[in-house]
Amino acid sequence: QVQLVESGGDLVQPGGSLRLSCAASGISFMFYVMGWYRQAPGKQRELVAAITSGGTINYADSVKGRFTISRDNAQKMVYLQMNSLEPGDTAVYYCNAKRPRRPGVSPEQNSWGRGTQVTVSS
């Protein structure tokens, strides 16, 4: 049973910082690409950052230089350090775990947490 649980969302003023955490269970963590997505009101869900088990990272252009994704494979945790927050960062942030399908072995796995609210406002 896959479970992803996010924490750390809060109300913060522009320019402030937050650190989001995602605790994973029920998966072989090392085989998954972990990511953070966000969805703002009236907008579709978008990728914020993703990280492979080997440490390869991809960021959305809008957060480069401000956000840092990391993972602790021993603890099966993934983090998103968010600095210099802007009102445009306001969204529900979702943790994601993805593993491609392996024909004849297993189907694609793409799991989501329930999300944590980040609100950037003065």
Tab-separated table of N, CA and C in Angstrom:
chain	number	residue	atom	x	y	z
A	1	GLN	N	0.845	-1.183	0.000
A	1	GLN	CA	0.000	0.000	0.000
A	1	GLN	C	0.890	1.245	0.000
A	2	VAL	N	0.843	1.997	-1.101
A	2	VAL	CA	1.663	3.193	-1.254
A	2	VAL	C	1.060	4.326	-0.442
A	3	GLN	N	1.914	5.034	0.255
A	3	GLN	CA	1.463	6.205	0.988
A	3	GLN	C	2.518	7.302	0.892
A	4	LEU	N	2.080	8.492	0.512
A	4	LEU	CA	2.914	9.679	0.483
A	4	LEU	C	2.240	10.732	1.337
A	5	VAL	N	2.947	11.250	2.313
A	5	VAL	CA	2.371	12.205	3.249
A	5	VAL	C	3.212	13.465	3.267
A	6	GLU	N	2.607	14.572	2.829
A	6	GLU	CA	3.288	15.858	2.808
A	6	GLU	C	3.067	16.605	4.113
A	7	SER	N	4.012	17.467	4.428
A	7	SER	CA	3.868	18.355	5.572
A	7	SER	C	4.707	19.606	5.329
A	8	GLY	N	4.438	20.636	6.088
A	8	GLY	CA	5.231	21.853	6.042
A	8	GLY	C	4.565	23.041	5.397
A	9	GLY	N	3.426	22.851	4.757
A	9	GLY	CA	2.736	23.976	4.150
A	9	GLY	C	2.235	24.942	5.206
A	10	ASP	N	2.200	26.226	4.843
A	10	ASP	CA	1.822	27.244	5.810
A	10	ASP	C	1.510	28.542	5.082
A	11	LEU	N	1.054	29.516	5.849
A	11	LEU	CA	0.913	30.889	5.378
A	11	LEU	C	2.213	31.615	5.667
A	12	VAL	N	2.776	32.266	4.649
A	12	VAL	CA	4.050	32.949	4.797
A	12	VAL	C	4.021	34.246	4.004
A	13	GLN	N	4.758	35.241	4.470
A	13	GLN	CA	4.831	36.523	3.773
A	13	GLN	C	5.757	36.446	2.572
A	14	PRO	N	5.532	37.300	1.566
A	14	PRO	CA	6.467	37.338	0.441
A	14	PRO	C	7.898	37.538	0.913
A	15	GLY	N	8.811	36.813	0.292
A	15	GLY	CA	10.206	36.843	0.688
A	15	GLY	C	10.576	35.821	1.736
A	16	GLY	N	9.590	35.172	2.319
A	16	GLY	CA	9.828	34.189	3.349
A	16	GLY	C	10.224	32.832	2.797
A	17	SER	N	10.418	31.885	3.709
A	17	SER	CA	10.861	30.543	3.350
A	17	SER	C	9.995	29.483	4.009
A	18	LEU	N	9.896	28.343	3.354
A	18	LEU	CA	9.247	27.166	3.891
A	18	LEU	C	10.016	25.941	3.435
A	19	ARG	N	9.940	24.890	4.231
A	19	ARG	CA	10.499	23.604	3.838
A	19	ARG	C	9.397	22.558	3.876
A	20	LEU	N	9.088	21.992	2.720
A	20	LEU	CA	8.105	20.938	2.624
A	20	LEU	C	8.784	19.582	2.748
A	21	SER	N	8.095	18.646	3.384
A	21	SER	CA	8.600	17.292	3.541
A	21	SER	C	7.581	16.297	3.010
A	22	CYS	N	8.066	15.196	2.482
A	22	CYS	CA	7.218	14.105	2.017
A	22	CYS	C	7.799	12.803	2.529
A	23	ALA	N	6.999	12.069	3.278
A	23	ALA	CA	7.395	10.769	3.790
A	23	ALA	C	6.748	9.679	2.952
A	24	ALA	N	7.560	8.782	2.409
A	24	ALA	CA	7.078	7.714	1.542
A	24	ALA	C	7.102	6.383	2.277
A	25	SER	N	6.099	5.566	2.016
A	25	SER	CA	6.065	4.215	2.540
A	25	SER	C	5.365	3.317	1.528
A	26	GLY	N	5.602	2.023	1.636
A	26	GLY	CA	4.956	1.077	0.745
A	26	GLY	C	5.588	0.958	-0.630
A	27	ILE	N	6.760	1.544	-0.836
A	27	ILE	CA	7.464	1.455	-2.105
A	27	ILE	C	8.940	1.162	-1.861
A	28	SER	N	9.583	0.602	-2.887
A	28	SER	CA	11.035	0.486	-2.871
A	28	SER	C	11.578	1.822	-3.347
A	29	PHE	N	11.887	2.669	-2.395
A	29	PHE	CA	12.124	4.085	-2.640
A	29	PHE	C	13.191	4.336	-3.697
A	30	MET	N	14.231	3.536	-3.714
A	30	MET	CA	15.351	3.766	-4.620
A	30	MET	C	14.976	3.628	-6.092
A	31	PHE	N	13.863	2.969	-6.398
A	31	PHE	CA	13.472	2.751	-7.783
A	31	PHE	C	12.579	3.859	-8.334
A	32	TYR	N	12.270	4.869	-7.539
A	32	TYR	CA	11.302	5.882	-7.926
A	32	TYR	C	11.938	7.250	-8.128
A	33	VAL	N	11.444	7.944	-9.152
A	33	VAL	CA	11.692	9.370	-9.282
A	33	VAL	C	10.690	10.084	-8.382
A	34	MET	N	11.188	10.947	-7.531
A	34	MET	CA	10.332	11.702	-6.622
A	34	MET	C	10.201	13.138	-7.124
A	35	GLY	N	9.015	13.679	-6.987
A	35	GLY	CA	8.798	15.034	-7.468
A	35	GLY	C	7.820	15.810	-6.630
A	36	TRP	N	7.873	17.111	-6.817
A	36	TRP	CA	6.895	18.024	-6.242
A	36	TRP	C	6.143	18.704	-7.379
A	37	TYR	N	4.834	18.687	-7.291
A	37	TYR	CA	3.958	19.390	-8.208
A	37	TYR	C	3.129	20.386	-7.418
A	38	ARG	N	2.566	21.352	-8.116
A	38	ARG	CA	1.681	22.292	-7.443
A	38	ARG	C	0.502	22.637	-8.341
A	39	GLN	N	-0.587	23.014	-7.702
A	39	GLN	CA	-1.778	23.415	-8.421
A	39	GLN	C	-2.384	24.628	-7.734
A	40	ALA	N	-2.441	25.726	-8.468
A	40	ALA	CA	-3.043	26.954	-7.985
A	40	ALA	C	-4.497	27.011	-8.433
A	41	PRO	N	-5.327	27.804	-7.756
A	41	PRO	CA	-6.728	27.928	-8.158
A	41	PRO	C	-6.863	28.354	-9.612
A	42	GLY	N	-7.676	27.633	-10.368
A	42	GLY	CA	-7.898	27.950	-11.767
A	42	GLY	C	-6.792	27.526	-12.704
A	43	LYS	N	-5.771	26.866	-12.196
A	43	LYS	CA	-4.644	26.435	-13.010
A	43	LYS	C	-4.507	24.915	-12.969
A	44	GLN	N	-3.836	24.359	-13.978
A	44	GLN	CA	-3.590	22.932	-13.978
A	44	GLN	C	-2.351	22.612	-13.153
A	45	ARG	N	-2.262	21.372	-12.743
A	45	ARG	CA	-1.124	20.942	-11.952
A	45	ARG	C	0.159	21.007	-12.780
A	46	GLU	N	1.227	21.518	-12.176
A	46	GLU	CA	2.486	21.664	-12.879
A	46	GLU	C	3.633	21.106	-12.062
A	47	LEU	N	4.642	20.623	-12.767
A	47	LEU	CA	5.849	20.129	-12.116
A	47	LEU	C	6.644	21.295	-11.551
A	48	VAL	N	7.062	21.161	-10.303
A	48	VAL	CA	7.931	22.135	-9.664
A	48	VAL	C	9.379	21.663	-9.707
A	49	ALA	N	9.608	20.433	-9.280
A	49	ALA	CA	10.948	19.869	-9.243
A	49	ALA	C	10.852	18.362	-9.147
A	50	ALA	N	11.862	17.672	-9.659
A	50	ALA	CA	11.925	16.220	-9.568
A	50	ALA	C	13.367	15.800	-9.350
A	51	ILE	N	13.536	14.657	-8.714
A	51	ILE	CA	14.873	14.159	-8.408
A	51	ILE	C	14.894	12.643	-8.494
A	52	THR	N	15.900	12.103	-9.171
A	52	THR	CA	16.072	10.665	-9.256
A	52	THR	C	16.807	10.157	-8.030
A	53	SER	N	16.836	8.838	-7.884
A	53	SER	CA	17.547	8.257	-6.756
A	53	SER	C	19.036	8.569	-6.804
A	54	GLY	N	19.565	8.795	-8.006
A	54	GLY	CA	20.965	9.125	-8.171
A	54	GLY	C	21.290	10.595	-8.021
A	55	GLY	N	20.274	11.436	-7.853
A	55	GLY	CA	20.505	12.847	-7.607
A	55	GLY	C	20.356	13.762	-8.809
A	56	THR	N	19.910	13.255	-9.951
A	56	THR	CA	19.639	14.114	-11.097
A	56	THR	C	18.380	14.924	-10.833
A	57	ILE	N	18.437	16.232	-11.059
A	57	ILE	CA	17.373	17.153	-10.673
A	57	ILE	C	16.880	17.949	-11.865
A	58	ASN	N	15.594	18.197	-11.884
A	58	ASN	CA	14.960	19.059	-12.869
A	58	ASN	C	14.047	20.042	-12.138
A	59	TYR	N	14.187	21.348	-12.458
A	59	TYR	CA	13.350	22.394	-11.873
A	59	TYR	C	12.537	23.100	-12.930
A	60	ALA	N	11.361	23.547	-12.533
A	60	ALA	CA	10.627	24.478	-13.371
A	60	ALA	C	11.396	25.795	-13.435
A	61	ASP	N	11.347	26.459	-14.596
A	61	ASP	CA	12.078	27.712	-14.748
A	61	ASP	C	11.666	28.750	-13.706
A	62	SER	N	10.415	28.742	-13.314
A	62	SER	CA	9.899	29.747	-12.406
A	62	SER	C	10.463	29.641	-10.994
A	63	VAL	N	11.063	28.507	-10.643
A	63	VAL	CA	11.568	28.326	-9.282
A	63	VAL	C	13.078	28.160	-9.231
A	64	LYS	N	13.746	28.129	-10.360
A	64	LYS	CA	15.199	27.976	-10.375
A	64	LYS	C	15.867	29.104	-9.603
A	65	GLY	N	16.806	28.732	-8.758
A	65	GLY	CA	17.510	29.696	-7.942
A	65	GLY	C	16.831	30.009	-6.636
A	66	ARG	N	15.583	29.579	-6.477
A	66	ARG	CA	14.833	29.836	-5.250
A	66	ARG	C	14.494	28.562	-4.482
A	67	PHE	N	14.192	27.487	-5.207
A	67	PHE	CA	13.786	26.232	-4.585
A	67	PHE	C	14.892	25.196	-4.725
A	68	THR	N	14.974	24.301	-3.755
A	68	THR	CA	15.932	23.207	-3.790
A	68	THR	C	15.237	21.914	-3.394
A	69	ILE	N	15.292	20.914	-4.263
A	69	ILE	CA	14.740	19.603	-3.949
A	69	ILE	C	15.871	18.689	-3.492
A	70	SER	N	15.574	17.817	-2.546
A	70	SER	CA	16.552	16.856	-2.066
A	70	SER	C	15.827	15.607	-1.601
A	71	ARG	N	16.571	14.523	-1.435
A	71	ARG	CA	15.968	13.293	-0.937
A	71	ARG	C	16.936	12.571	-0.030
A	72	ASP	N	16.373	11.851	0.905
A	72	ASP	CA	17.127	11.018	1.828
A	72	ASP	C	16.666	9.598	1.580
A	73	ASN	N	17.463	8.836	0.850
A	73	ASN	CA	17.046	7.496	0.455
A	73	ASN	C	16.950	6.538	1.643
A	74	ALA	N	17.782	6.736	2.646
A	74	ALA	CA	17.737	5.873	3.816
A	74	ALA	C	16.449	6.073	4.602
A	75	GLN	N	15.988	7.318	4.684
A	75	GLN	CA	14.779	7.629	5.432
A	75	GLN	C	13.527	7.643	4.569
A	76	LYS	N	13.693	7.490	3.256
A	76	LYS	CA	12.584	7.543	2.296
A	76	LYS	C	11.814	8.856	2.441
A	77	MET	N	12.570	9.941	2.392
A	77	MET	CA	12.021	11.279	2.507
A	77	MET	C	12.459	12.125	1.309
A	78	VAL	N	11.603	13.040	0.906
A	78	VAL	CA	11.948	14.030	-0.103
A	78	VAL	C	11.538	15.395	0.427
A	79	TYR	N	12.362	16.401	0.130
A	79	TYR	CA	12.159	17.731	0.673
A	79	TYR	C	12.137	18.767	-0.436
A	80	LEU	N	11.477	19.860	-0.160
A	80	LEU	CA	11.509	21.017	-1.040
A	80	LEU	C	11.744	22.252	-0.189
A	81	GLN	N	12.949	22.796	-0.275
A	81	GLN	CA	13.275	24.039	0.407
A	81	GLN	C	12.888	25.191	-0.501
A	82	MET	N	12.013	26.060	-0.024
A	82	MET	CA	11.490	27.156	-0.816
A	82	MET	C	11.909	28.477	-0.175
A	83	ASN	N	12.702	29.251	-0.888
A	83	ASN	CA	13.162	30.546	-0.426
A	83	ASN	C	12.627	31.645	-1.339
A	84	SER	N	12.691	32.870	-0.849
A	84	SER	CA	12.243	34.034	-1.618
A	84	SER	C	10.862	33.808	-2.214
A	85	LEU	N	9.956	33.357	-1.386
A	85	LEU	CA	8.617	33.008	-1.858
A	85	LEU	C	7.866	34.227	-2.373
A	86	GLU	N	7.074	33.993	-3.406
A	86	GLU	CA	6.299	35.021	-4.073
A	86	GLU	C	4.827	34.653	-4.033
A	87	PRO	N	3.935	35.645	-4.163
A	87	PRO	CA	2.506	35.317	-4.190
A	87	PRO	C	2.151	34.283	-5.261
A	88	GLY	N	2.871	34.287	-6.386
A	88	GLY	CA	2.624	33.322	-7.441
A	88	GLY	C	2.953	31.888	-7.070
A	89	ASP	N	3.636	31.695	-5.950
A	89	ASP	CA	3.925	30.350	-5.469
A	89	ASP	C	2.759	29.751	-4.693
A	90	THR	N	1.740	30.535	-4.433
A	90	THR	CA	0.577	30.047	-3.694
A	90	THR	C	-0.092	28.907	-4.458
A	91	ALA	N	-0.223	27.767	-3.810
A	91	ALA	CA	-0.793	26.585	-4.446
A	91	ALA	C	-0.855	25.461	-3.426
A	92	VAL	N	-1.557	24.399	-3.798
A	92	VAL	CA	-1.440	23.143	-3.082
A	92	VAL	C	-0.264	22.390	-3.686
A	93	TYR	N	0.662	21.962	-2.850
A	93	TYR	CA	1.850	21.256	-3.292
A	93	TYR	C	1.687	19.766	-3.029
A	94	TYR	N	1.941	18.965	-4.066
A	94	TYR	CA	1.744	17.525	-4.009
A	94	TYR	C	3.060	16.784	-4.182
A	95	CYS	N	3.261	15.781	-3.378
A	95	CYS	CA	4.383	14.872	-3.529
A	95	CYS	C	4.011	13.779	-4.524
A	96	ASN	N	4.957	13.400	-5.383
A	96	ASN	CA	4.723	12.400	-6.412
A	96	ASN	C	5.846	11.372	-6.429
A	97	ALA	N	5.479	10.123	-6.621
A	97	ALA	CA	6.435	9.035	-6.812
A	97	ALA	C	6.091	8.317	-8.102
A	98	LYS	N	7.070	8.163	-8.990
A	98	LYS	CA	6.800	7.597	-10.305
A	98	LYS	C	7.831	6.540	-10.673
A	99	ARG	N	7.317	5.416	-11.216
A	99	ARG	CA	8.162	4.377	-11.774
A	99	ARG	C	7.525	3.877	-13.054
A	100	PRO	N	8.271	3.872	-14.180
A	100	PRO	CA	7.695	3.414	-15.443
A	100	PRO	C	7.265	1.956	-15.379
A	101	ARG	N	6.309	1.613	-16.238
A	101	ARG	CA	5.877	0.225	-16.326
A	101	ARG	C	7.017	-0.648	-16.830
A	102	ARG	N	7.027	-1.859	-16.387
A	102	ARG	CA	7.981	-2.851	-16.857
A	102	ARG	C	7.185	-3.979	-17.485
A	103	PRO	N	7.160	-4.049	-18.836
A	103	PRO	CA	6.342	-5.056	-19.528
A	103	PRO	C	6.608	-6.462	-19.017
A	104	GLY	N	5.548	-7.144	-18.667
A	104	GLY	CA	5.647	-8.500	-18.163
A	104	GLY	C	6.053	-8.608	-16.711
A	105	VAL	N	6.296	-7.462	-16.099
A	105	VAL	CA	6.746	-7.456	-14.710
A	105	VAL	C	5.773	-6.691	-13.825
A	106	SER	N	5.537	-5.415	-14.167
A	106	SER	CA	4.658	-4.593	-13.352
A	106	SER	C	4.136	-3.418	-14.158
A	107	PRO	N	2.965	-2.919	-13.819
A	107	PRO	CA	2.430	-1.737	-14.502
A	107	PRO	C	3.113	-0.469	-14.010
A	108	GLU	N	2.865	0.640	-14.730
A	108	GLU	CA	3.364	1.926	-14.286
A	108	GLU	C	2.802	2.258	-12.915
A	109	GLN	N	3.638	2.838	-12.093
A	109	GLN	CA	3.200	3.341	-10.801
A	109	GLN	C	3.385	4.849	-10.766
A	110	ASN	N	2.346	5.545	-10.383
A	110	ASN	CA	2.363	6.998	-10.318
A	110	ASN	C	1.480	7.395	-9.147
A	111	SER	N	2.091	7.648	-8.023
A	111	SER	CA	1.364	7.862	-6.777
A	111	SER	C	1.461	9.307	-6.324
A	112	TRP	N	0.427	9.750	-5.632
A	112	TRP	CA	0.311	11.134	-5.181
A	112	TRP	C	-0.039	11.210	-3.707
A	113	GLY	N	0.519	12.213	-3.055
A	113	GLY	CA	0.054	12.552	-1.732
A	113	GLY	C	-1.213	13.377	-1.808
A	114	ARG	N	-1.741	13.712	-0.663
A	114	ARG	CA	-2.981	14.488	-0.616
A	114	ARG	C	-2.752	15.988	-0.751
A	115	GLY	N	-1.534	16.431	-0.591
A	115	GLY	CA	-1.193	17.823	-0.790
A	115	GLY	C	-1.086	18.603	0.504
A	116	THR	N	-0.334	19.692	0.434
A	116	THR	CA	-0.204	20.615	1.548
A	116	THR	C	-0.284	22.041	1.009
A	117	GLN	N	-1.052	22.873	1.681
A	117	GLN	CA	-1.323	24.222	1.195
A	117	GLN	C	-0.183	25.175	1.536
A	118	VAL	N	0.290	25.887	0.521
A	118	VAL	CA	1.255	26.967	0.697
A	118	VAL	C	0.586	28.259	0.245
A	119	THR	N	0.517	29.221	1.140
A	119	THR	CA	-0.075	30.512	0.822
A	119	THR	C	0.945	31.603	1.099
A	120	VAL	N	1.249	32.398	0.080
A	120	VAL	CA	2.212	33.491	0.189
A	120	VAL	C	1.436	34.791	0.057
A	121	SER	N	1.325	35.508	1.153
A	121	SER	CA	0.507	36.713	1.171
A	121	SER	C	0.939	37.617	2.310
A	122	SER	N	0.819	38.917	2.089
A	122	SER	CA	1.090	39.882	3.134
A	122	SER	C	-0.178	40.265	3.875
